[in-house]
PDB file of C-alpha atoms and ligand atoms in Angstrom:
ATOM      1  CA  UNK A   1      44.710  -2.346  18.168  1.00 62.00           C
ATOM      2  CA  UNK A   2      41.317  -1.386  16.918  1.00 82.00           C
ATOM      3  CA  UNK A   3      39.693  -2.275  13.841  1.00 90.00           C
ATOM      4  CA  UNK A   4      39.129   1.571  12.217  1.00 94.00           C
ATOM      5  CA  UNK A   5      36.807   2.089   9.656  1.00 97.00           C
ATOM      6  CA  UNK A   6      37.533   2.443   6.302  1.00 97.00           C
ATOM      7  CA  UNK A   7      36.672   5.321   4.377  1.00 97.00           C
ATOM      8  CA  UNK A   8      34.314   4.800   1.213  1.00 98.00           C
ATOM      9  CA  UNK A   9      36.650   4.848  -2.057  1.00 97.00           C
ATOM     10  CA  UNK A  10      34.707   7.359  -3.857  1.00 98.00           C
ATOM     11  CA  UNK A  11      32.243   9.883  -2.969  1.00 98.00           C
ATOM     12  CA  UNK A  12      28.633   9.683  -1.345  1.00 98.00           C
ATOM     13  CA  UNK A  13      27.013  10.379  -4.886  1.00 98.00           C
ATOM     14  CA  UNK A  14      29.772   8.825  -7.128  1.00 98.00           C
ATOM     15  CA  UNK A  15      27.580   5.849  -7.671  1.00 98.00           C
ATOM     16  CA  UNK A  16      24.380   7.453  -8.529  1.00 98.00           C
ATOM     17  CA  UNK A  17      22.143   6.849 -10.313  1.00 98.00           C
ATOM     18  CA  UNK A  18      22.142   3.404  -8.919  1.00 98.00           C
ATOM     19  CA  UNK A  19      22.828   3.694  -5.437  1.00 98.00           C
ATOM     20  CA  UNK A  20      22.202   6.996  -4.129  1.00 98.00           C
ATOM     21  CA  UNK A  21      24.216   9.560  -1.330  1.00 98.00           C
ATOM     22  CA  UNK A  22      21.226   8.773   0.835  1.00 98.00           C
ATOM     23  CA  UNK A  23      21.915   4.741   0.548  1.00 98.00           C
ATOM     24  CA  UNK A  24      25.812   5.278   1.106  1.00 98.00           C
ATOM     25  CA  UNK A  25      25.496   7.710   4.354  1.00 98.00           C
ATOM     26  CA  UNK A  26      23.068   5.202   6.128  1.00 98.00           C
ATOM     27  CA  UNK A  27      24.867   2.249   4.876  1.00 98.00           C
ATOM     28  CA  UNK A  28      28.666   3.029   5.236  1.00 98.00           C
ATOM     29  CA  UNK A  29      28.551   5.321   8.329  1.00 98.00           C
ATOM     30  CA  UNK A  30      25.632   3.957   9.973  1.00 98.00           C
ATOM     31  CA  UNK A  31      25.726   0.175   9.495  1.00 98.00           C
ATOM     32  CA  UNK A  32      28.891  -0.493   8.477  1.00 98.00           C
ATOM     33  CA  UNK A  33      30.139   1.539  11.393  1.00 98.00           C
ATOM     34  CA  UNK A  34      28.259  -0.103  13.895  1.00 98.00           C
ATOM     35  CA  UNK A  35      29.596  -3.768  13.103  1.00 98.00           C
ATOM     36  CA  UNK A  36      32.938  -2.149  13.545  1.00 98.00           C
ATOM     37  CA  UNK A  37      32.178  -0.419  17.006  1.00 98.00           C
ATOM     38  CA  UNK A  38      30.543  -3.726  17.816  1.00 98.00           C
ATOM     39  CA  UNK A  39      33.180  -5.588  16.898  1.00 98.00           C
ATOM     40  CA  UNK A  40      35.431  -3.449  18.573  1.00 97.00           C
ATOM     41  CA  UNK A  41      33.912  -3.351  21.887  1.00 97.00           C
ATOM     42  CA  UNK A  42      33.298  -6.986  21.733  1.00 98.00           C
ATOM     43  CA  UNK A  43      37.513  -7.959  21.532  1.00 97.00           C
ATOM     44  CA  UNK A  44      38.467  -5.034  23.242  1.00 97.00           C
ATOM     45  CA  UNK A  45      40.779  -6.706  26.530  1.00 95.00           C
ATOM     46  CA  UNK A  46      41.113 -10.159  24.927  1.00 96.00           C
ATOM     47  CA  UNK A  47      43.762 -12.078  23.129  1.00 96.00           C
ATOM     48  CA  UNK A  48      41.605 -11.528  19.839  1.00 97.00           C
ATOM     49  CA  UNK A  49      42.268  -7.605  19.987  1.00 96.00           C
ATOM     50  CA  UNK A  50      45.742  -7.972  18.183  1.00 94.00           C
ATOM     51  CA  UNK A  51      44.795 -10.448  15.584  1.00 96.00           C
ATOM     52  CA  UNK A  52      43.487  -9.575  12.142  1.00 96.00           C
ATOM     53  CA  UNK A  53      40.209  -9.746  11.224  1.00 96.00           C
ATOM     54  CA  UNK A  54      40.345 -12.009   8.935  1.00 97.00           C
ATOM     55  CA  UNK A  55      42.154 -14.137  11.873  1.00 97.00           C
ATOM     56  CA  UNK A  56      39.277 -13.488  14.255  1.00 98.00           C
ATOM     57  CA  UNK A  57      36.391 -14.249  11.637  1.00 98.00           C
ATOM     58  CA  UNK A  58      38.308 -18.050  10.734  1.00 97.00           C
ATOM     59  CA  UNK A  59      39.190 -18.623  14.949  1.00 98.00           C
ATOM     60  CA  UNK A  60      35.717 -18.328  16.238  1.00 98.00           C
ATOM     61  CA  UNK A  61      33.573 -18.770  13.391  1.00 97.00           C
ATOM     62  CA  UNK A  62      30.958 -22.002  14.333  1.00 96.00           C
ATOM     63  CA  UNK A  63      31.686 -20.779  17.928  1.00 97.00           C
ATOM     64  CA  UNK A  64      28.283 -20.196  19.726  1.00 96.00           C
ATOM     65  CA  UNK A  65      29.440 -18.204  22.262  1.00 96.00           C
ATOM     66  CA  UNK A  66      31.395 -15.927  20.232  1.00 97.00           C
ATOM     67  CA  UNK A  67      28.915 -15.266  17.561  1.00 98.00           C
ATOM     68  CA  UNK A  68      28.577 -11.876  18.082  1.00 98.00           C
ATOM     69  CA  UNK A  69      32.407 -11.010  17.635  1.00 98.00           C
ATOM     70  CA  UNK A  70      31.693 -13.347  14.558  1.00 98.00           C
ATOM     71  CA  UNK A  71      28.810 -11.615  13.039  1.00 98.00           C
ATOM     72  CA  UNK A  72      29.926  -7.871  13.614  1.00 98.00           C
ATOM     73  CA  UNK A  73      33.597  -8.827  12.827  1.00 98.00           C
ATOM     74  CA  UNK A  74      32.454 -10.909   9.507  1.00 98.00           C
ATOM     75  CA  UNK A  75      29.630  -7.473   8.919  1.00 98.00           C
ATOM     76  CA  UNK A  76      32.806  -5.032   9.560  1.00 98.00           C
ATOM     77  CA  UNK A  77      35.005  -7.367   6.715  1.00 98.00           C
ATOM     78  CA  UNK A  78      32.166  -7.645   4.156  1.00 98.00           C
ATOM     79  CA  UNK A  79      30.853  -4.423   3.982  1.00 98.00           C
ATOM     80  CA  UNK A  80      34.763  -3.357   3.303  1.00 98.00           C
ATOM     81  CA  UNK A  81      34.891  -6.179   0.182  1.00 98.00           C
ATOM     82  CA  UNK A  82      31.703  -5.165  -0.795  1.00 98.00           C
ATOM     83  CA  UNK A  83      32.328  -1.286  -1.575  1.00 98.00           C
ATOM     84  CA  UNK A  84      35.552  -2.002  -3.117  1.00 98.00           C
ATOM     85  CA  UNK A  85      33.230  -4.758  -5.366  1.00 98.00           C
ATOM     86  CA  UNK A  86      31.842  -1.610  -6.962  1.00 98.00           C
ATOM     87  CA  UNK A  87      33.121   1.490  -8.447  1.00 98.00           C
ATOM     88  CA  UNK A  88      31.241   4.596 -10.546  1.00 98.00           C
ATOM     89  CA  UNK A  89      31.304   3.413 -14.261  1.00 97.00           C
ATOM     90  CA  UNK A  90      31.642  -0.319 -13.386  1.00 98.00           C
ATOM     91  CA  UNK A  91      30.142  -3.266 -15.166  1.00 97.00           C
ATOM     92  CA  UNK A  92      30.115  -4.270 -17.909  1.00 94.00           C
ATOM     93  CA  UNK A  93      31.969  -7.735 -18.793  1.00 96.00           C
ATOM     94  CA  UNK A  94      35.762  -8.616 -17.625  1.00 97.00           C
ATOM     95  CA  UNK A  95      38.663  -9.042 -19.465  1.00 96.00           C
ATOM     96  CA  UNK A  96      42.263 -11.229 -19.849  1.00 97.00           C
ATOM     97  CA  UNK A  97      42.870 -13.611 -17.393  1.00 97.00           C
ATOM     98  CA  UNK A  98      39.906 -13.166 -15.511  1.00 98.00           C
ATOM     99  CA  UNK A  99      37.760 -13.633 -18.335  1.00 98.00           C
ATOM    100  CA  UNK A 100      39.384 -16.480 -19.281  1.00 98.00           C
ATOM    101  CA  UNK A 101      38.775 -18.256 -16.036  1.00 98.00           C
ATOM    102  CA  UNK A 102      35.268 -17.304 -15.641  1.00 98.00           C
ATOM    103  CA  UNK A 103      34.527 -18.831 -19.370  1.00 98.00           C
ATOM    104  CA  UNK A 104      37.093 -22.417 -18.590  1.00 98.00           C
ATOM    105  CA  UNK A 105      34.675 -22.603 -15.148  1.00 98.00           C
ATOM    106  CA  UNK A 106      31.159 -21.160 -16.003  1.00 98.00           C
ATOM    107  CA  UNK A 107      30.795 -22.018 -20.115  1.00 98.00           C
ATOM    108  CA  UNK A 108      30.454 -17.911 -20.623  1.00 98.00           C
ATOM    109  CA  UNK A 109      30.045 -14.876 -18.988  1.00 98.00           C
ATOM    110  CA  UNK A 110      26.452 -15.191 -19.282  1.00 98.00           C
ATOM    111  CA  UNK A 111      26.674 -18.351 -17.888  1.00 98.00           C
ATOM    112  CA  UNK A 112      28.177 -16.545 -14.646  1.00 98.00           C
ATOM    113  CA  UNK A 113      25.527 -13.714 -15.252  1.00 98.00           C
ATOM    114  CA  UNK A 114      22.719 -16.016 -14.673  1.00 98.00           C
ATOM    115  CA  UNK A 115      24.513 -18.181 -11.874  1.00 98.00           C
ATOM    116  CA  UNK A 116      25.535 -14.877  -9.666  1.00 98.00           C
ATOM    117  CA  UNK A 117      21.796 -13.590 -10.432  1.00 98.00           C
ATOM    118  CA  UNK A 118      19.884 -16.783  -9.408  1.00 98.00           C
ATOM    119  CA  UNK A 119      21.956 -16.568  -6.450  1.00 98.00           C
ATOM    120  CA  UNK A 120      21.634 -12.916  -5.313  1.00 98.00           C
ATOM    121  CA  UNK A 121      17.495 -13.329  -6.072  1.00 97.00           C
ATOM    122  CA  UNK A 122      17.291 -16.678  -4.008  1.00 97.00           C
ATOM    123  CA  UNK A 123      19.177 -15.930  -0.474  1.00 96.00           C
ATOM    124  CA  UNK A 124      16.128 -15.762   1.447  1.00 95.00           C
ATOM    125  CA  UNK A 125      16.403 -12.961   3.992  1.00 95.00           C
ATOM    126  CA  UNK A 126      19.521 -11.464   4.930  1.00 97.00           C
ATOM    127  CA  UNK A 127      23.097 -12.215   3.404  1.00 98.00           C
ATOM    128  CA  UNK A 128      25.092 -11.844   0.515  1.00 98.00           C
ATOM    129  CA  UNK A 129      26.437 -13.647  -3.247  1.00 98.00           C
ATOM    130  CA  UNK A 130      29.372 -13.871  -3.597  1.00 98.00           C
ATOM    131  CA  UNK A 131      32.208 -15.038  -6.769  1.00 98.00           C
ATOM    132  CA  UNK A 132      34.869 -17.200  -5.043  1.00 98.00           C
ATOM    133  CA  UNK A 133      37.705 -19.429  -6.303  1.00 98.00           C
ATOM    134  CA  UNK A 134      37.378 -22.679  -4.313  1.00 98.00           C
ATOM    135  CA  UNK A 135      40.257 -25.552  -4.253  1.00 97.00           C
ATOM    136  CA  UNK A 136      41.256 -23.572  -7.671  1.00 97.00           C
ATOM    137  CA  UNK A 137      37.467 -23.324  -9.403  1.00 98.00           C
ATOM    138  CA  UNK A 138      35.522 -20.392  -9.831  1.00 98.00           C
ATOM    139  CA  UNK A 139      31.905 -20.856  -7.975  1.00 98.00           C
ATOM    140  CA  UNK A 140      28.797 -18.458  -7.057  1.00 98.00           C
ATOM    141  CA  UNK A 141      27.686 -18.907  -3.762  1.00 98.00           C
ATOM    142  CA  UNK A 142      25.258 -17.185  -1.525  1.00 98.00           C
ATOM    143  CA  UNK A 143      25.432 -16.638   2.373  1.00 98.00           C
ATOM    144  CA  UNK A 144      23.033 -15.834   5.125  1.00 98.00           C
ATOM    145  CA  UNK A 145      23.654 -12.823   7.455  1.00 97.00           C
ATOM    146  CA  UNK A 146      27.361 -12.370   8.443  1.00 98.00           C
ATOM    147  CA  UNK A 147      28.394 -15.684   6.829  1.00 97.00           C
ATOM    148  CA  UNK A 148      31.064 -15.237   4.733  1.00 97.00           C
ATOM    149  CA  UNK A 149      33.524 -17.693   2.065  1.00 98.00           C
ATOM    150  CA  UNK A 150      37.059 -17.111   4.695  1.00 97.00           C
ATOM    151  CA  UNK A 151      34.991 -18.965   7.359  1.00 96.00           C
ATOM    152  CA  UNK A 152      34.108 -21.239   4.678  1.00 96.00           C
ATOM    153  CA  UNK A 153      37.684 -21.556   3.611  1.00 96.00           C
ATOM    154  CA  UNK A 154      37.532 -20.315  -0.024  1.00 98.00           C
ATOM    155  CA  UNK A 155      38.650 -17.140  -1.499  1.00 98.00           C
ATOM    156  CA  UNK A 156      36.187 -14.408  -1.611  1.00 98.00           C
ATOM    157  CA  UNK A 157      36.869 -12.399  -5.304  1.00 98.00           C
ATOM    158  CA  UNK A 158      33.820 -10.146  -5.400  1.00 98.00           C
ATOM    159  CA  UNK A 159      30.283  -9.821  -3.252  1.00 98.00           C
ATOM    160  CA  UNK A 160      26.974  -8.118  -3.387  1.00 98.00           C
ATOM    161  CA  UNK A 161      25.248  -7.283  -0.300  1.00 98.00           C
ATOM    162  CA  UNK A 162      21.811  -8.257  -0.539  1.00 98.00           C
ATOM    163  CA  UNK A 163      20.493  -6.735   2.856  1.00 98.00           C
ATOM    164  CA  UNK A 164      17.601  -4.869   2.283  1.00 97.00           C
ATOM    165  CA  UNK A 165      19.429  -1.807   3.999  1.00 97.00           C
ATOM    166  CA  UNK A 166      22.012  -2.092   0.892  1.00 97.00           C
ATOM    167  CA  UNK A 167      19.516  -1.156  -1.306  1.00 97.00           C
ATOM    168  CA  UNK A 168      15.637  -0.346   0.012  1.00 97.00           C
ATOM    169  CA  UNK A 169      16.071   2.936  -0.286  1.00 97.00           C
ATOM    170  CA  UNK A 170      16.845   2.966  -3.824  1.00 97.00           C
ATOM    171  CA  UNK A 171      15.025   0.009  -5.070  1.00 97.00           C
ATOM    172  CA  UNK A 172      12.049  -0.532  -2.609  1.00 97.00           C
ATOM    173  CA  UNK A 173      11.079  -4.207  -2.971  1.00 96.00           C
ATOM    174  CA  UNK A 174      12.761  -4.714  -6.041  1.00 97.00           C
ATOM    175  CA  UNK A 175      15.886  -6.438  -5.602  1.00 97.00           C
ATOM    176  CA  UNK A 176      16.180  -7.886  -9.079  1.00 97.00           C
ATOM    177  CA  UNK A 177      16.743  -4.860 -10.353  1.00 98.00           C
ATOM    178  CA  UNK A 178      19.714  -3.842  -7.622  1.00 98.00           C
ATOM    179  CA  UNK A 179      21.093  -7.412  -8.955  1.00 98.00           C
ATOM    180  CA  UNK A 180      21.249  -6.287 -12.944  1.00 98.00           C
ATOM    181  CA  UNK A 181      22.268  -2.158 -11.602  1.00 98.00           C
ATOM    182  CA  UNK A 182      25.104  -3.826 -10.110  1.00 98.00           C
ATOM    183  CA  UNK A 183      26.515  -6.803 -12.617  1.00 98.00           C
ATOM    184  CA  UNK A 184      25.695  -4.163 -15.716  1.00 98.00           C
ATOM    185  CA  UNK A 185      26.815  -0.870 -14.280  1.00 98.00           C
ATOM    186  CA  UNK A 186      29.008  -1.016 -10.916  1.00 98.00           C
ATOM    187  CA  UNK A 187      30.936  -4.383 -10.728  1.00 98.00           C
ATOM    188  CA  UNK A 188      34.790  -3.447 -10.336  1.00 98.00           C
ATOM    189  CA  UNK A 189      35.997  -6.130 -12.283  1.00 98.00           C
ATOM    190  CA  UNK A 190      39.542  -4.475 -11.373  1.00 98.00           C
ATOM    191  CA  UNK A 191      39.421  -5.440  -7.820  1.00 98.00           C
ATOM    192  CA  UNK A 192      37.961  -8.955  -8.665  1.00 98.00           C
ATOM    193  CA  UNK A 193      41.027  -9.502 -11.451  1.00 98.00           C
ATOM    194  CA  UNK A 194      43.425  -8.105  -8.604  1.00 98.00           C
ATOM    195  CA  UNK A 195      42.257 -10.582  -6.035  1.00 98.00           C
ATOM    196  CA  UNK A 196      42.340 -13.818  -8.446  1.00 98.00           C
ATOM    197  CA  UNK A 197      45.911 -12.542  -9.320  1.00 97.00           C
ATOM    198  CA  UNK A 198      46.877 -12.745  -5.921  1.00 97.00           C
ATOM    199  CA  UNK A 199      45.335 -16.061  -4.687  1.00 93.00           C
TER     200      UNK A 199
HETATM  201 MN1  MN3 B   1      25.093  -3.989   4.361  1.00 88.87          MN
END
């Protein structure tokens, strides 16, 4: 059973000004489609074709000669996370439970500001940041490439794509400023409540 794309969960422009129609197209239908082709054409015929991604990415993750069903399959599973991480009018600061946790395991929410920030500035290259509950504490943690915190064995809650195709277009060189556009103005702190609830 193929892995099938999933549609974006809001329109091309819905997230403009910040990321624009132009970023979306190339990013959801040109990379993110790829990894899943890849990824698809990589399993197809093997026992890994009927197991779930998430299956596939924990089986042959540290697997050198499977690490190119790990990177697209890991690419195809991120880039999903990551557009359901944002949302048009997101941002801003979280609420109930969530909040609570983040302020019992970061001291504040600008505490967590500055940790997800320093994080998302300092991943050299390729990769992503990422909020994760770990052994039952909130961390920040950054990953290179396709790496991502279900190889790791933690529980992803919310990611930014730091690629430079995620956001060169909009922002040129300046990633910094893709960092505060998302935490102040996209962040779905829905989804990110939604998945603590249910680890
Ligand atoms: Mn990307």
């Amino acid at each position: 059973m193929a892995y099938e794309l999933p549609a974006l969960p809001y329109d091309y422009s819905a997230l403009e000004p910040f990321i624009t129609a132009k970023t979306l197209e190339f990013h959801h239908d040109k990379h993110h489609a790829a990894y899943v082709t890849n990824y698809n054409n990589l399993v197809k015929d093997t026992p890994l074709a009927d197991k779930s991604l998430e299956a596939v990415i924990k089986e042959v993750y540290g697997d050198a000669s499977k690490a190119g069903i790990f990177n697209n399959g890991a690419q195809a599973w991120n880039h999903t996370f990551y557009w359901n991480s944002i949302k048009p009018g997101g941002g801003g600061t979280p609420t109930g439970a969530l909040a609570d946790k983040i302020n019992a395991d970061f001291g504040s929410y600008d505490q967590f500001k500055e940790a997800f920030t320093a994080a998302a500035t300092t991943q050299f290259g390729s990769g992503w940041a990422w909020l994760v509950l770990d052994n039952g504490t909130l961390k920040v943690t950054k990953t290179g490439n396709a790496e991502n915190p279900i190889a790791l064995g933690q529980t992803p809650l919310l990611t930014l794509d730091v690629w430079e195709h995620a956001y060169y277009l909009d922002y040129q060189n300046k990633r910094p400023v893709y960092i505060s556009d998302f935490l102040n103005s996209l962040v779905n702190w829905d989804f990110v409540a939604a998945n603590l609830a249910a680890a």
